[in-house]
mmCIF file of C-alpha atoms in Angstrom:
data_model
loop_
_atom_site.group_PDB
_atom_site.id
_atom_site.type_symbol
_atom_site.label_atom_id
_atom_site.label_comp_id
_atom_site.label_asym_id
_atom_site.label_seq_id
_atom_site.Cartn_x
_atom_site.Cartn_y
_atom_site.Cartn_z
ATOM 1 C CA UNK D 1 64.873 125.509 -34.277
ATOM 2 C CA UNK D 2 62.373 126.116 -37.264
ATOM 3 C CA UNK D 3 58.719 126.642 -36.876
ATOM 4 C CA UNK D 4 56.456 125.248 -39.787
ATOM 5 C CA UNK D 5 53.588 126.866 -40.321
ATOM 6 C CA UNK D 6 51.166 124.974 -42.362
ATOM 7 C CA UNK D 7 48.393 127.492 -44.019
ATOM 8 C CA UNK D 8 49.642 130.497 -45.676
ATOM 9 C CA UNK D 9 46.317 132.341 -44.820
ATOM 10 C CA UNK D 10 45.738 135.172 -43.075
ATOM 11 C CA UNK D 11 46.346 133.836 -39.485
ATOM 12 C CA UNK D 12 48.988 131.285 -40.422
ATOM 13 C CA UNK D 13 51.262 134.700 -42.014
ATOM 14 C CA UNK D 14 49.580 136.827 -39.278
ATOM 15 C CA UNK D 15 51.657 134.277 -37.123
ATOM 16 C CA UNK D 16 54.743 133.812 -39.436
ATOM 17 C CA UNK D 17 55.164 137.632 -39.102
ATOM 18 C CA UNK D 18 55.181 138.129 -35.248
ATOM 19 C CA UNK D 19 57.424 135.247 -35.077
ATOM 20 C CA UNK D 20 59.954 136.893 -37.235
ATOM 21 C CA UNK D 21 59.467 140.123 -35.422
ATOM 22 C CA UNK D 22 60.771 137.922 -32.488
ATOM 23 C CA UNK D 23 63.558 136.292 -34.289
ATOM 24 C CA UNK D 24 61.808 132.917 -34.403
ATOM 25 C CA UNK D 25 62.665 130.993 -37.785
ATOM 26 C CA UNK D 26 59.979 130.105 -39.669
ATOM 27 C CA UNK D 27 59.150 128.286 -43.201
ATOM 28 C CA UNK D 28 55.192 128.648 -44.436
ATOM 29 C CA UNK D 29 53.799 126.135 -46.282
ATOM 30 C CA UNK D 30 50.935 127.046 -48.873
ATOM 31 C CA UNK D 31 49.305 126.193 -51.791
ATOM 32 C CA UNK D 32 49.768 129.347 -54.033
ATOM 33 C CA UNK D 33 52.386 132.392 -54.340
ATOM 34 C CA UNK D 34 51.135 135.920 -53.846
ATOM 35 C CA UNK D 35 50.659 136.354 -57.638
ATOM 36 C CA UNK D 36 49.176 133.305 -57.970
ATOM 37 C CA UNK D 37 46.499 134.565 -54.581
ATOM 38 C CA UNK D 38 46.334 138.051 -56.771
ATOM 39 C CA UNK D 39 45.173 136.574 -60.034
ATOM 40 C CA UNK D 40 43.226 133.472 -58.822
ATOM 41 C CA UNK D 41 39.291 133.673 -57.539
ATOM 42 C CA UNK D 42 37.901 135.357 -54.858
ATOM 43 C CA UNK D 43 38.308 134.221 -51.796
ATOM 44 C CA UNK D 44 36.382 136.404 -49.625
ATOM 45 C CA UNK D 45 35.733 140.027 -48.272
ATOM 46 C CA UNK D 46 35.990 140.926 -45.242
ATOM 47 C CA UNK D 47 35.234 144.007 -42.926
ATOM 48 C CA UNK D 48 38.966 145.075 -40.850
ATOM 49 C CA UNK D 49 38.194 147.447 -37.797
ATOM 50 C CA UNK D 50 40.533 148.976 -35.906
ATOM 51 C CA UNK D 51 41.990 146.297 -33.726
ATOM 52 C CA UNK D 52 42.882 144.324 -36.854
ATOM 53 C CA UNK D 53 44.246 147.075 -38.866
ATOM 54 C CA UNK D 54 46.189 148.107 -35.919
ATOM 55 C CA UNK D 55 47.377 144.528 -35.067
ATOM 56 C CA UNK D 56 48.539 144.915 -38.723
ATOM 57 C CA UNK D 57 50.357 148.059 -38.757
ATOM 58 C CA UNK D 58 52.050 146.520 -35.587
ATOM 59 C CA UNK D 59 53.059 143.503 -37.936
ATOM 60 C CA UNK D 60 54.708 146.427 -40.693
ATOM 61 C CA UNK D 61 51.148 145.476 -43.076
ATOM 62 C CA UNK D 62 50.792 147.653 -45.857
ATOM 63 C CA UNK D 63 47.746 149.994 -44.612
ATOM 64 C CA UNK D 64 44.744 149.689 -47.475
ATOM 65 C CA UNK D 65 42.371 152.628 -47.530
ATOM 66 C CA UNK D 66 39.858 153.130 -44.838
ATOM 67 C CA UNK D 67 37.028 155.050 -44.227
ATOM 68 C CA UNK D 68 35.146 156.134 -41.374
ATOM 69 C CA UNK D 69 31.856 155.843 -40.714
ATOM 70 C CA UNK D 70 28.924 153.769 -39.857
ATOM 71 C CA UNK D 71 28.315 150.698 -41.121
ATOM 72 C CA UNK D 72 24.475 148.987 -41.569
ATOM 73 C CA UNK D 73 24.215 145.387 -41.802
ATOM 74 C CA UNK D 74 20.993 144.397 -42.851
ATOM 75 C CA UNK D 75 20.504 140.447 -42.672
ATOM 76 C CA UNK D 76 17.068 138.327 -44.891
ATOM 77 C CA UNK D 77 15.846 135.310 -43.879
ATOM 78 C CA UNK D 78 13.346 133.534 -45.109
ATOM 79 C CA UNK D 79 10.214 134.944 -43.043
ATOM 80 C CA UNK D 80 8.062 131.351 -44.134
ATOM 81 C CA UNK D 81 10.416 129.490 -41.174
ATOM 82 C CA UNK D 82 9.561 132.286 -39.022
ATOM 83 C CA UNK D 83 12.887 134.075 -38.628
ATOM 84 C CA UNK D 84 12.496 137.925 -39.197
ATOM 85 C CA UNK D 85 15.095 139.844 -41.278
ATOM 86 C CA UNK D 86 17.721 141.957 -39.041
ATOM 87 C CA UNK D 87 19.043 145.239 -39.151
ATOM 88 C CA UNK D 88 20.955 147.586 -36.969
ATOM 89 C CA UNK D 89 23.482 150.458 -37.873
ATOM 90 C CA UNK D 90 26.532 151.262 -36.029
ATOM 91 C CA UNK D 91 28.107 154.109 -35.308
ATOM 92 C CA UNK D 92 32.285 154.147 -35.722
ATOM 93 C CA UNK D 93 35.140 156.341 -35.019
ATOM 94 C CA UNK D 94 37.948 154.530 -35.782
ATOM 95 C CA UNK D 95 38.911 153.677 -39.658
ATOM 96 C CA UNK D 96 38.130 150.460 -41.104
ATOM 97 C CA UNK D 97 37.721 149.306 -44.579
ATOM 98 C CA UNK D 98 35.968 146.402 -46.316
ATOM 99 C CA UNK D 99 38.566 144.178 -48.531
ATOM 100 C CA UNK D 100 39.124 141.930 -50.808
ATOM 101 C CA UNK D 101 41.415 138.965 -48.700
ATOM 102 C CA UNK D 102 42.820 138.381 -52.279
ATOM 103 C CA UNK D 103 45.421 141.386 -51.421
ATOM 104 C CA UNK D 104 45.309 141.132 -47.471
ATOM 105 C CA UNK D 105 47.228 137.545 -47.587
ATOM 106 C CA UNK D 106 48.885 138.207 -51.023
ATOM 107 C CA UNK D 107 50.697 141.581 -49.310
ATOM 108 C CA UNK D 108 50.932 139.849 -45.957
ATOM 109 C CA UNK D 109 52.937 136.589 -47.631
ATOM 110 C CA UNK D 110 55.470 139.517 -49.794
ATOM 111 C CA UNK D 111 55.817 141.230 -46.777
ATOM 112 C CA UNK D 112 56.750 138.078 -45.020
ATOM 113 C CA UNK D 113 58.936 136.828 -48.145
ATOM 114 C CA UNK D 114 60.729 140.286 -48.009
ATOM 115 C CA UNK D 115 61.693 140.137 -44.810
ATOM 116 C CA UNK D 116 63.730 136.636 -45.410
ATOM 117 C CA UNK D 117 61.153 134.503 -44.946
ATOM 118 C CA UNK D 118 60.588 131.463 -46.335
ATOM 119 C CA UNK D 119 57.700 129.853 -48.437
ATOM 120 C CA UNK D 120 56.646 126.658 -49.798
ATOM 121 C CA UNK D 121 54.471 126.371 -52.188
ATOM 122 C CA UNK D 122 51.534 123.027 -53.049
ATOM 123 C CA UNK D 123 49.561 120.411 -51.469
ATOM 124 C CA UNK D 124 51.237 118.385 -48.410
ATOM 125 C CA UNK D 125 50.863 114.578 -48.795
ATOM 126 C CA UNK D 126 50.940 112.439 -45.547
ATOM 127 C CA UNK D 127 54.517 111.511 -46.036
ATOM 128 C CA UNK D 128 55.591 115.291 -46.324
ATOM 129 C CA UNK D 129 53.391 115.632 -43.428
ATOM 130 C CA UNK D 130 55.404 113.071 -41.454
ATOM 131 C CA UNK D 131 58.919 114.206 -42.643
ATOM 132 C CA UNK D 132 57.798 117.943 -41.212
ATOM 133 C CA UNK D 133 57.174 116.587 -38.308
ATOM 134 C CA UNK D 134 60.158 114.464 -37.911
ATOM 135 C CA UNK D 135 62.060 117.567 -38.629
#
């Protein structure tokens, strides 16, 4: 049996990766290759604590640079609907770094590709959607 995983984000390789570490077949389907992720827009950045980066290092990740420290998160609003701007500071003892997800899924799909998995790559029509399932 074959597991397709539609979404080669971070939680659809997140899940392509523990299923290989289980020895559960799997094929991703995406829309773009790792260098494709590495040279294209931003997608987003994100903050990765410890539970993440250690789910990570549990799924062979490469580990990005960390720091540790506090982090202060100050949020604006727009004080003429009423809402007050926020603020608080916490204090952290664990490493955790702030990334670009550009190289988080990019790494996570070669890792994933390395391993023997395999990748498909563009957009799913209805009839592709129907044949996966069939399958």
């Amino acid at each position: 049996m074959t597991i397709a995983i539609l979404g080669a984000g971070i939680a659809g390789l997140h899940l392509a990766l523990h299923l290989q570490q289980a020895g559960i077949d799997t094929d991703v389907y995406g829309e773009r290759t790792a260098d494709e992720l590495r040279a294209g827009p931003m997608l987003n950045t994100v903050a990765r604590f410890a539970h993440t980066r250690r789910r990570e290092a549990a799924l062979g990740l490469p580990d990005l640079p960390a720091r540790t420290s506090g982090v202060r998160l100050t949020i604006h609003t727009n004080p003429q609907l009423g809402n007050p701007s926020l603020s608080f500071r916490g204090a952290l003892t664990d490493p955790w770094s702030f990334v670009d997800m550009r190289i988080v899924v990019a790494d996570a799909l070669d890792t994933y590709l390395a391993r023997g998995g395999r990748a498909h790559f563009g957009t799913l029509d209805d009839d592709d959607l129907a044949a996966l399932g069939e399958a």
